Structures are given as structure tokens and as C-alpha cells.
Coordinates of N, CA and C in Angstrom, one line a residue:
Chain A
G68 N 37.0 -48.1 -10.4 CA 36.3 -48.8 -9.4 C 36.3 -50.3 -9.7
E69 N 36.0 -51.1 -8.6 CA 36.1 -52.5 -8.9 C 34.8 -53.0 -9.5
S70 N 34.9 -54.1 -10.1 CA 33.7 -54.7 -10.8 C 33.0 -55.6 -9.8
V71 N 31.7 -55.5 -9.9 CA 30.8 -56.4 -9.1 C 30.4 -57.5 -10.0
G72 N 30.5 -58.8 -9.6 CA 29.9 -59.8 -10.4 C 30.6 -60.1 -11.7
L73 N 31.9 -60.5 -11.6 CA 32.7 -60.7 -12.8 C 32.2 -61.8 -13.7
H74 N 31.6 -62.8 -13.1 CA 31.2 -64.0 -13.8 C 29.7 -64.2 -13.8
L75 N 28.9 -63.1 -13.6 CA 27.5 -63.2 -13.6 C 26.9 -63.4 -14.9
P76 N 25.7 -64.0 -14.9 CA 24.9 -64.0 -16.2 C 24.7 -62.6 -16.7
T77 N 24.9 -62.4 -18.0 CA 24.8 -61.1 -18.5 C 23.6 -61.0 -19.5
L78 N 22.9 -59.9 -19.4 CA 21.8 -59.6 -20.4 C 22.3 -58.4 -21.1
S79 N 22.4 -58.5 -22.4 CA 22.7 -57.3 -23.3 C 21.5 -56.9 -24.1
V80 N 21.2 -55.6 -24.0 CA 20.1 -55.0 -24.7 C 20.5 -53.8 -25.4
Q81 N 19.8 -53.5 -26.5 CA 20.0 -52.2 -27.2 C 19.4 -51.1 -26.5
E82 N 20.1 -49.9 -26.5 CA 19.5 -48.7 -25.9 C 18.1 -48.5 -26.5
G83 N 17.2 -48.2 -25.6 CA 15.8 -47.9 -26.1 C 14.9 -49.2 -26.0
D84 N 15.5 -50.4 -26.0 CA 14.7 -51.6 -25.9 C 14.2 -51.8 -24.5
N85 N 13.3 -52.7 -24.3 CA 12.9 -53.1 -22.9 C 13.8 -54.3 -22.5
S86 N 14.0 -54.3 -21.1 CA 14.8 -55.3 -20.5 C 13.9 -56.1 -19.6
I87 N 14.2 -57.4 -19.5 CA 13.5 -58.3 -18.5 C 14.6 -59.1 -17.8
I88 N 14.6 -58.9 -16.5 CA 15.6 -59.7 -15.7 C 14.8 -60.6 -14.8
N89 N 15.2 -61.8 -14.7 CA 14.5 -62.9 -14.0 C 15.2 -63.3 -12.7
C90 N 14.4 -63.8 -11.8 CA 14.9 -64.3 -10.5 C 14.0 -65.4 -10.0
A91 N 14.7 -66.5 -9.6 CA 13.9 -67.6 -9.0 C 14.3 -67.5 -7.5
Y92 N 13.3 -67.6 -6.6 CA 13.6 -67.6 -5.2 C 13.3 -68.9 -4.6
S93 N 13.8 -69.1 -3.4 CA 13.8 -70.5 -2.8 C 12.8 -70.7 -1.7
N94 N 12.5 -69.6 -0.9 CA 11.7 -69.8 0.3 C 10.3 -69.5 0.0
S95 N 9.5 -70.6 0.1 CA 8.0 -70.4 -0.1 C 7.4 -69.5 0.9
A96 N 8.0 -69.3 2.1 CA 7.5 -68.5 3.1 C 7.8 -67.0 2.9
S97 N 8.7 -66.7 1.9 CA 9.0 -65.3 1.6 C 7.8 -64.6 1.1
D98 N 7.6 -63.4 1.7 CA 6.4 -62.7 1.2 C 6.7 -61.2 1.0
Y99 N 8.0 -60.8 0.9 CA 8.3 -59.5 0.5 C 9.6 -59.5 -0.3
F100 N 9.6 -58.8 -1.4 CA 10.7 -58.9 -2.3 C 11.2 -57.4 -2.7
I101 N 12.5 -57.3 -2.9 CA 13.0 -56.0 -3.4 C 14.0 -56.3 -4.5
W102 N 13.9 -55.5 -5.5 CA 15.0 -55.4 -6.6 C 15.9 -54.3 -6.3
Y103 N 17.2 -54.7 -6.4 CA 18.3 -53.7 -6.2 C 19.2 -53.6 -7.4
K104 N 19.7 -52.4 -7.6 CA 20.6 -52.1 -8.7 C 22.0 -51.8 -8.1
Q105 N 23.1 -52.4 -8.5 CA 24.4 -52.2 -8.0 C 25.4 -51.8 -9.1
E106 N 25.8 -50.6 -9.0 CA 26.9 -50.2 -9.9 C 28.2 -50.4 -9.3
S107 N 29.2 -50.5 -10.2 CA 30.6 -50.9 -9.8 C 31.1 -50.0 -8.7
G108 N 31.5 -50.6 -7.6 CA 32.1 -49.8 -6.5 C 31.1 -49.1 -5.6
K109 N 29.8 -49.4 -5.8 CA 28.8 -48.8 -4.9 C 27.9 -49.8 -4.2
G110 N 27.2 -49.4 -3.2 CA 26.3 -50.3 -2.5 C 25.0 -50.5 -3.3
P111 N 24.2 -51.5 -3.1 CA 23.0 -51.8 -3.8 C 22.0 -50.6 -3.6
Q112 N 21.3 -50.2 -4.7 CA 20.4 -49.1 -4.7 C 19.0 -49.7 -4.8
F113 N 18.1 -49.4 -3.9 CA 16.7 -49.8 -3.9 C 16.0 -49.3 -5.2
I114 N 15.4 -50.3 -5.9 CA 14.6 -49.9 -7.1 C 13.1 -49.9 -6.9
I115 N 12.6 -51.1 -6.5 CA 11.2 -51.3 -6.3 C 11.0 -52.5 -5.5
D116 N 9.9 -52.6 -4.8 CA 9.5 -53.7 -3.9 C 8.1 -54.2 -4.2
I117 N 7.8 -55.4 -3.7 CA 6.5 -56.0 -3.9 C 6.2 -56.9 -2.8
R118 N 5.0 -56.9 -2.3 CA 4.5 -57.8 -1.3 C 3.8 -59.0 -2.0
S119 N 3.7 -60.1 -1.2 CA 3.2 -61.3 -1.9 C 1.7 -61.3 -2.1
N120 N 1.0 -60.3 -1.6 CA -0.4 -60.2 -1.9 C -0.7 -59.4 -3.2
M121 N 0.4 -59.1 -3.9 CA 0.3 -58.5 -5.2 C 1.0 -59.4 -6.3
D122 N 0.6 -59.2 -7.5 CA 1.4 -59.9 -8.6 C 2.1 -59.0 -9.5
K123 N 1.8 -57.7 -9.4 CA 2.5 -56.7 -10.2 C 2.5 -55.4 -9.5
R124 N 3.6 -54.7 -9.7 CA 3.8 -53.3 -9.2 C 4.6 -52.5 -10.2
Q125 N 4.2 -51.3 -10.4 CA 4.9 -50.4 -11.4 C 5.5 -49.2 -10.7
G126 N 6.7 -48.9 -11.2 CA 7.3 -47.7 -10.8 C 7.6 -46.8 -12.0
Q127 N 8.6 -45.9 -11.9 CA 9.0 -45.1 -13.0 C 9.9 -46.0 -13.9
R128 N 9.4 -46.3 -15.1 CA 10.1 -47.1 -16.1 C 10.3 -48.6 -15.6
V129 N 10.0 -48.9 -14.5 CA 10.2 -50.3 -14.0 C 8.9 -51.0 -13.6
T130 N 8.8 -52.3 -13.8 CA 7.7 -53.1 -13.3 C 8.2 -54.4 -12.7
V131 N 7.7 -54.8 -11.6 CA 8.0 -56.0 -11.0 C 6.8 -57.0 -11.1
L132 N 7.1 -58.2 -11.5 CA 6.0 -59.2 -11.6 C 6.4 -60.3 -10.6
L133 N 5.4 -60.8 -9.9 CA 5.7 -61.9 -8.9 C 4.7 -63.1 -9.2
N134 N 5.3 -64.3 -9.4 CA 4.5 -65.5 -9.6 C 4.9 -66.4 -8.4
K135 N 4.0 -66.4 -7.4 CA 4.3 -67.2 -6.2 C 4.2 -68.7 -6.5
T136 N 3.4 -69.1 -7.5 CA 3.2 -70.5 -7.8 C 4.5 -71.2 -8.2
V137 N 5.3 -70.5 -9.0 CA 6.5 -71.0 -9.4 C 7.7 -70.4 -8.8
K138 N 7.4 -69.5 -7.8 CA 8.5 -68.8 -7.0 C 9.4 -68.1 -8.0
H139 N 8.8 -67.2 -8.8 CA 9.6 -66.4 -9.8 C 9.2 -65.0 -9.7
L140 N 10.3 -64.2 -9.9 CA 10.2 -62.7 -9.8 C 10.9 -62.2 -11.1
S141 N 10.3 -61.1 -11.7 CA 11.0 -60.5 -12.8 C 10.9 -59.0 -12.6
L142 N 11.9 -58.4 -13.2 CA 12.0 -56.9 -13.3 C 12.1 -56.5 -14.7
Q143 N 11.1 -55.6 -15.1 CA 11.1 -55.1 -16.5 C 11.5 -53.7 -16.4
I144 N 12.4 -53.3 -17.3 CA 12.8 -51.9 -17.4 C 12.4 -51.5 -18.8
A145 N 11.6 -50.4 -18.9 CA 11.2 -49.9 -20.2 C 12.2 -48.9 -20.7
A146 N 12.4 -48.9 -22.1 CA 13.3 -47.9 -22.7 C 14.6 -47.9 -22.1
T147 N 15.3 -49.0 -22.0 CA 16.6 -49.1 -21.3 C 17.6 -48.0 -21.8
Q148 N 18.2 -47.4 -20.8 CA 19.2 -46.4 -21.0 C 20.6 -46.8 -20.6
P149 N 21.6 -46.1 -21.1 CA 23.0 -46.5 -20.7 C 23.2 -46.5 -19.2
G150 N 22.6 -45.6 -18.5 CA 22.7 -45.5 -17.1 C 22.1 -46.6 -16.3
D151 N 21.3 -47.5 -17.0 CA 20.8 -48.7 -16.4 C 21.8 -49.8 -16.3
S152 N 22.9 -49.7 -17.0 CA 23.9 -50.7 -17.0 C 24.4 -50.9 -15.5
A153 N 24.3 -52.1 -15.0 CA 24.6 -52.4 -13.6 C 24.4 -53.9 -13.4
V154 N 24.6 -54.3 -12.1 CA 24.2 -55.7 -11.7 C 22.9 -55.5 -10.9
Y155 N 22.0 -56.4 -11.2 CA 20.7 -56.3 -10.6 C 20.5 -57.6 -9.7
F156 N 20.1 -57.3 -8.5 CA 19.8 -58.4 -7.5 C 18.3 -58.4 -7.1
C157 N 17.8 -59.6 -7.0 CA 16.5 -59.7 -6.3 C 16.8 -60.1 -4.8
A158 N 16.0 -59.7 -3.9 CA 16.2 -60.1 -2.5 C 14.8 -60.5 -1.9
E159 N 14.8 -61.5 -1.2 CA 13.5 -62.0 -0.6 C 13.6 -62.0 0.9
N160 N 12.4 -61.8 1.6 CA 12.4 -61.7 3.0 C 11.0 -62.2 3.5
E161 N 11.0 -62.8 4.6 CA 9.7 -63.0 5.3 C 9.3 -61.8 6.0
Y162 N 8.1 -61.4 5.9 CA 7.6 -60.1 6.4 C 8.2 -59.8 7.8
Y163 N 8.9 -58.7 8.0 CA 9.5 -58.4 9.2 C 10.5 -59.5 9.7
G164 N 11.0 -60.2 8.7 CA 12.0 -61.2 9.0 C 13.4 -60.5 9.3
Q165 N 14.3 -61.3 9.7 CA 15.5 -60.8 10.2 C 16.5 -60.4 9.1
N166 N 16.4 -61.0 8.0 CA 17.4 -60.7 6.9 C 16.8 -60.9 5.6
F167 N 17.5 -60.3 4.6 CA 17.1 -60.5 3.2 C 18.1 -61.6 2.6
V168 N 17.6 -62.4 1.8 CA 18.4 -63.4 1.0 C 18.5 -62.9 -0.4
F169 N 19.7 -62.8 -0.9 CA 19.9 -62.2 -2.2 C 20.1 -63.3 -3.2
G170 N 19.6 -63.1 -4.4 CA 19.9 -63.9 -5.6 C 21.3 -63.7 -6.1
P171 N 21.7 -64.5 -7.1 CA 23.1 -64.4 -7.5 C 23.4 -63.1 -8.4
G172 N 22.3 -62.5 -8.9 CA 22.6 -61.3 -9.6 C 22.7 -61.5 -11.1
T173 N 22.3 -60.5 -11.9 CA 22.4 -60.5 -13.3 C 23.0 -59.1 -13.8
R174 N 24.0 -59.2 -14.7 CA 24.6 -58.0 -15.2 C 23.8 -57.6 -16.4
L175 N 23.4 -56.3 -16.4 CA 22.7 -55.7 -17.5 C 23.7 -54.8 -18.3
S176 N 23.9 -55.1 -19.5 CA 24.7 -54.3 -20.4 C 23.9 -53.6 -21.5
V177 N 23.9 -52.3 -21.5 CA 23.2 -51.6 -22.5 C 24.1 -51.2 -23.7
L178 N 23.7 -51.6 -24.8 CA 24.5 -51.4 -26.0 C 24.1 -50.1 -26.7
P179 N 25.0 -49.3 -27.2 CA 24.6 -48.0 -27.9 C 23.9 -48.3 -29.2
Chain B
D68 N 18.5 -35.1 2.3 CA 18.7 -35.9 3.5 C 19.9 -36.9 3.2
A69 N 20.7 -37.1 4.2 CA 21.8 -38.1 4.1 C 21.2 -39.5 4.1
G70 N 21.9 -40.3 3.3 CA 21.5 -41.7 3.3 C 22.3 -42.4 4.3
V71 N 22.5 -43.7 4.2 CA 23.3 -44.5 5.0 C 24.8 -44.2 4.8
T72 N 25.5 -43.9 5.8 CA 27.0 -43.6 5.6 C 27.8 -44.7 6.3
Q73 N 28.9 -44.9 5.7 CA 29.9 -45.9 6.3 C 31.3 -45.4 6.2
S74 N 32.1 -45.8 7.2 CA 33.5 -45.5 7.2 C 34.3 -46.6 7.8
P75 N 35.6 -46.7 7.3 CA 36.1 -46.0 6.2 C 35.6 -46.5 4.9
T76 N 36.0 -46.0 3.8 CA 35.6 -46.5 2.5 C 36.4 -47.6 2.0
H77 N 37.7 -47.6 2.3 CA 38.6 -48.6 2.0 C 39.5 -48.9 3.2
L78 N 40.0 -50.1 3.3 CA 40.8 -50.5 4.4 C 41.7 -51.7 4.0
I79 N 43.0 -51.7 4.4 CA 43.9 -52.8 4.1 C 44.4 -53.3 5.4
K80 N 44.2 -54.6 5.7 CA 44.7 -55.1 7.0 C 45.5 -56.4 6.6
T81 N 46.3 -56.8 7.7 CA 47.1 -58.0 7.5 C 46.4 -59.2 8.3
R82 N 46.6 -60.4 7.8 CA 46.0 -61.6 8.4 C 46.3 -61.5 9.9
G83 N 45.3 -61.9 10.7 CA 45.4 -61.9 12.2 C 45.1 -60.6 12.9
Q84 N 45.0 -59.5 12.1 CA 44.6 -58.3 12.7 C 43.1 -58.2 13.0
Q85 N 42.7 -57.1 13.6 CA 41.3 -56.9 13.9 C 40.9 -55.6 13.2
V86 N 39.6 -55.5 12.9 CA 39.1 -54.4 12.2 C 37.7 -54.0 12.7
T87 N 37.5 -52.7 12.7 CA 36.2 -52.1 13.1 C 35.6 -51.2 12.0
L88 N 34.4 -51.6 11.6 CA 33.8 -50.8 10.5 C 32.6 -50.1 11.1
R89 N 32.3 -48.9 10.6 CA 31.2 -48.1 11.2 C 30.1 -47.7 10.2
C90 N 28.9 -47.5 10.8 CA 27.8 -47.3 10.0 C 26.8 -46.3 10.7
S91 N 26.3 -45.3 10.0 CA 25.3 -44.4 10.5 C 24.1 -44.6 9.6
P92 N 22.9 -45.0 10.2 CA 21.7 -45.2 9.4 C 21.0 -43.9 9.0
I93 N 20.1 -44.1 8.2 CA 19.2 -42.9 7.8 C 18.5 -42.4 9.0
S94 N 18.4 -41.1 9.1 CA 17.8 -40.5 10.3 C 16.4 -41.0 10.5
G95 N 16.1 -41.5 11.7 CA 14.8 -42.0 12.0 C 14.7 -43.6 11.9
H96 N 15.7 -44.2 11.2 CA 15.7 -45.6 11.1 C 16.4 -46.2 12.4
K97 N 15.7 -47.2 12.9 CA 16.2 -47.8 14.2 C 16.9 -49.2 14.0
S98 N 16.7 -49.7 12.8 CA 17.3 -51.0 12.5 C 18.5 -50.9 11.5
V99 N 19.5 -51.7 11.9 CA 20.7 -51.7 11.0 C 21.1 -53.1 10.8
S100 N 21.4 -53.5 9.6 CA 21.9 -54.8 9.2 C 23.2 -54.7 8.5
W101 N 24.0 -55.7 8.7 CA 25.3 -55.8 8.1 C 25.4 -57.0 7.1
Y102 N 26.0 -56.8 6.0 CA 26.1 -57.8 5.0 C 27.6 -57.9 4.5
Q103 N 28.0 -59.1 4.1 CA 29.3 -59.2 3.4 C 29.1 -59.6 2.0
Q104 N 29.7 -58.9 1.1 CA 29.6 -59.2 -0.4 C 31.0 -59.5 -0.9
V105 N 31.2 -60.8 -1.2 CA 32.4 -61.2 -1.9 C 32.2 -61.0 -3.4
L106 N 33.3 -60.7 -4.0 CA 33.3 -60.4 -5.4 C 32.6 -61.4 -6.2
G107 N 31.7 -61.0 -7.0 CA 31.0 -61.9 -7.9 C 29.7 -62.6 -7.3
Q108 N 29.4 -62.2 -6.1 CA 28.2 -62.8 -5.4 C 27.3 -61.7 -4.9
G109 N 26.1 -62.1 -4.5 CA 25.2 -61.2 -3.8 C 25.6 -61.0 -2.3
P110 N 25.1 -60.0 -1.7 CA 25.4 -59.8 -0.3 C 24.9 -61.0 0.6
Q111 N 25.7 -61.3 1.6 CA 25.3 -62.3 2.6 C 25.1 -61.7 3.9
F112 N 24.0 -62.0 4.6 CA 23.6 -61.4 5.8 C 24.5 -61.9 7.0
I113 N 24.9 -60.8 7.8 CA 25.8 -61.1 8.9 C 25.0 -60.9 10.2
F114 N 24.5 -59.7 10.4 CA 23.8 -59.3 11.6 C 22.6 -58.3 11.3
Q115 N 21.6 -58.4 12.2 CA 20.7 -57.3 12.3 C 20.5 -56.8 13.7
Y116 N 20.5 -55.5 13.9 CA 20.3 -54.9 15.2 C 19.0 -54.0 15.1
Y117 N 18.3 -54.0 16.2 CA 17.1 -53.1 16.3 C 17.0 -52.6 17.7
E118 N 17.0 -51.3 17.9 CA 17.0 -50.7 19.2 C 18.1 -51.3 20.1
K119 N 19.3 -51.4 19.6 CA 20.5 -51.9 20.3 C 20.5 -53.4 20.6
E120 N 19.4 -54.1 20.2 CA 19.4 -55.5 20.5 C 19.7 -56.3 19.2
E121 N 20.4 -57.4 19.3 CA 20.7 -58.3 18.1 C 19.4 -59.0 17.8
R122 N 18.9 -58.9 16.6 CA 17.7 -59.5 16.2 C 17.9 -60.7 15.3
G123 N 19.1 -60.8 14.7 CA 19.4 -61.9 13.9 C 20.9 -62.0 13.6
R124 N 21.3 -63.3 13.3 CA 22.7 -63.5 12.9 C 22.8 -64.5 11.8
G125 N 23.6 -64.2 10.8 CA 23.8 -65.1 9.7 C 24.8 -66.2 10.1
N126 N 25.2 -67.0 9.1 CA 26.1 -68.1 9.3 C 27.6 -67.6 9.2
F127 N 28.0 -66.9 10.2 CA 29.4 -66.3 10.2 C 30.0 -66.7 11.6
P128 N 31.3 -66.9 11.6 CA 31.9 -67.4 12.9 C 31.9 -66.3 13.9
D129 N 32.3 -66.7 15.1 CA 32.3 -65.8 16.3 C 33.3 -64.7 16.2
R130 N 34.2 -64.8 15.2 CA 35.1 -63.7 15.0 C 34.4 -62.4 14.6
F131 N 33.2 -62.6 14.1 CA 32.4 -61.4 13.7 C 31.5 -61.0 14.9
S132 N 31.5 -59.8 15.2 CA 30.6 -59.2 16.2 C 30.2 -57.8 15.9
A133 N 29.1 -57.4 16.5 CA 28.6 -56.1 16.2 C 27.9 -55.5 17.4
R134 N 27.6 -54.2 17.3 CA 26.8 -53.6 18.3 C 26.2 -52.3 17.8
Q135 N 25.1 -51.9 18.4 CA 24.4 -50.7 18.0 C 24.3 -49.8 19.2
F136 N 24.5 -48.5 18.9 CA 24.6 -47.5 19.9 C 23.2 -46.8 20.1
P137 N 23.1 -46.0 21.2 CA 21.8 -45.3 21.5 C 21.4 -44.4 20.3
N138 N 22.3 -43.9 19.5 CA 21.9 -43.1 18.4 C 21.7 -43.9 17.1
Y139 N 21.6 -45.2 17.3 CA 21.3 -46.2 16.2 C 22.5 -46.4 15.3
S140 N 23.6 -45.8 15.4 CA 24.8 -46.1 14.6 C 25.3 -47.5 15.1
S141 N 26.1 -48.1 14.3 CA 26.5 -49.4 14.5 C 28.0 -49.6 14.1
E142 N 28.6 -50.6 14.8 CA 30.0 -51.0 14.5 C 30.0 -52.5 14.2
L143 N 30.7 -52.9 13.2 CA 31.0 -54.3 13.0 C 32.5 -54.6 13.2
N144 N 32.7 -55.6 14.1 CA 34.1 -55.9 14.4 C 34.4 -57.3 13.9
V145 N 35.6 -57.5 13.3 CA 36.1 -58.8 12.9 C 37.5 -59.0 13.4
N146 N 37.6 -60.1 14.2 CA 38.9 -60.4 14.8 C 39.6 -61.5 14.0
A147 N 40.9 -61.6 14.2 CA 41.7 -62.6 13.6 C 41.5 -62.8 12.1
L148 N 41.7 -61.7 11.4 CA 41.3 -61.6 10.0 C 42.0 -62.7 9.2
L149 N 41.2 -63.2 8.3 CA 41.7 -64.2 7.3 C 41.6 -63.6 5.9
L150 N 42.4 -64.2 5.0 CA 42.4 -63.7 3.6 C 40.9 -63.7 3.0
G151 N 40.2 -64.7 3.4 CA 38.8 -64.9 2.9 C 37.8 -63.9 3.4
D152 N 38.3 -63.0 4.4 CA 37.4 -62.0 4.9 C 37.4 -60.7 4.0
S153 N 38.3 -60.8 3.0 CA 38.4 -59.7 2.0 C 37.0 -59.6 1.3
A154 N 36.4 -58.5 1.3 CA 35.0 -58.3 0.8 C 34.6 -56.9 0.9
L155 N 33.4 -56.6 0.3 CA 32.8 -55.3 0.5 C 31.8 -55.5 1.7
Y156 N 31.9 -54.8 2.7 CA 31.0 -54.9 3.9 C 29.9 -53.8 3.8
L157 N 28.7 -54.2 3.7 CA 27.6 -53.3 3.5 C 26.8 -53.2 4.8
C158 N 26.4 -51.9 5.0 CA 25.4 -51.7 6.1 C 24.1 -51.2 5.4
A159 N 23.0 -51.7 6.0 CA 21.7 -51.3 5.5 C 20.9 -50.8 6.7
S160 N 20.1 -49.8 6.5 CA 19.2 -49.4 7.6 C 17.7 -49.5 7.1
S161 N 16.8 -49.7 8.0 CA 15.4 -49.9 7.6 C 14.5 -49.3 8.7
S162 N 13.3 -48.9 8.2 CA 12.2 -48.5 9.0 C 11.0 -49.2 8.4
G163 N 10.5 -50.2 9.1 CA 9.6 -51.1 8.5 C 10.3 -52.1 7.7
N164 N 9.8 -52.5 6.5 CA 10.5 -53.6 5.8 C 11.5 -53.1 4.7
E165 N 11.3 -51.9 4.2 CA 12.2 -51.4 3.2 C 13.6 -51.3 3.7
Q166 N 14.6 -51.6 2.9 CA 16.0 -51.7 3.4 C 16.8 -50.9 2.4
Y167 N 17.7 -49.9 3.0 CA 18.5 -49.1 2.1 C 19.9 -49.3 2.5
F168 N 20.8 -49.4 1.5 CA 22.2 -49.7 1.7 C 23.1 -48.5 1.7
G169 N 24.2 -48.6 2.4 CA 25.2 -47.6 2.3 C 26.2 -48.0 1.2
P170 N 27.3 -47.2 1.0 CA 28.2 -47.4 -0.1 C 29.1 -48.6 0.2
G171 N 29.2 -49.0 1.4 CA 30.1 -50.1 1.8 C 31.5 -49.7 2.2
T172 N 32.2 -50.6 2.8 CA 33.6 -50.5 3.2 C 34.3 -51.7 2.5
R173 N 35.3 -51.3 1.7 CA 36.1 -52.4 1.0 C 37.2 -52.8 1.9
L174 N 37.2 -54.0 2.3 CA 38.3 -54.5 3.2 C 39.1 -55.5 2.4
T175 N 40.4 -55.2 2.4 CA 41.4 -56.1 1.8 C 42.3 -56.7 2.9
V176 N 42.4 -58.0 2.9 CA 43.3 -58.6 3.9 C 44.4 -59.3 3.2
T177 N 45.6 -58.9 3.6 CA 46.8 -59.4 2.8 C 47.6 -60.3 3.7

């Protein structure tokens, strides 16, 4: 399959460690955010979302943190596994807005 | 349950030709959005349709058009193809604000 994000920033972590992927967004009016995982040759996969009235939301092995003051979003993955290797995108949206704006993406590489 | 489906999976066209890409949303979802993803970048918004009406359009030329059918499936058309149109074309469906993507159609223009 083809590679997504050949020249993206890369985060390399050891299997079993925690990963933190960061994202700065641009629109102060954005009030809904989604993290997506994209594996090579596939479409983006929904991981977790958060609304602007929250600063933290937890899922299974994942946590999203939102800091509206500095317009920063992070995705934390606990006990990173080889299957977590992919490109991760944050996407921002104004509530019921027309479209999502995607960040540039970060490639997560899990080392054995 | 089936997720978002797209066809074809791969397509090779020549400059100047026209192409039609198809998308079927998740059952019950009435909104479909189209995105273009060039290698190495995040998806870029092209169109959103809701209940057969265009709700939004990104910064793409008029060569790009789309429509949504009564069953909420959608087609994206691109005329007068350019080499720069080579990309992964993604369809996403939504009900409310959550948005789910299909596997994409890989278009190569030669």
C-alpha cells in the first residue's frame, strides 16, 4: 500500500510506553475536535472527540486534552502497541459547521 | 453494520479526462462530505451535502462538482483532469457532528 505522510513529523516510542501527540489549531471559534488515525492505504479512522466545554475526555487507552487558551490539543495513548503505528490527525470544526479542518499529521512509529 | 463505502478503489485517468467517484454513507446518515488528500498532507475539504442540498464548498475550482441522491449516496465529479488532481479522495458521512470516513478512492492522473 502507499504511504501517507512521507515527510511528516515522526514520534518514535517503545512498545508499552505512553505516547503523546500534539496539535495546534488555528480557529478560535472551533468548538469541536476529533482525532483520527490513518494507516497506510486506508481512510482516517475516528478515535475520540471532544467538545470545547470539556478539557479532558478518556476512551479506551486514549485520552484527549484540550487547552482553548493556547489553542492546543493532545492525544495520549497508553501502553502503545505495534498496531498503533499510523499517522494521526487532529481535526477542528465549528459546531455543526460545514467542514473539518485537518492538522498536518504526526507519524507514530512503535519500536519493538 | 457496513461503514462508508466508496468506489472504485483505484482509478487511472489521463489529463483532460473526466472522472466520477461514488460514495455510500453509513445507514441513517444524511450528510456526506468529500475531501481530497494529497500525499503527505491532511485531508482538504471539497464539499458537504445534507439532504441533497450543498451545505458547503471548499476552495476548489469549478471543475469539481458533486451531488447527493435521495438515498443519501453521493457522487463527486472532476472534469478536465490535471496531474495535480492525483490524490486520495475521501468520503465521510455524519449524523450530528461525528464524521466517519470511507477507505477512499485513489485517483492517478497521467
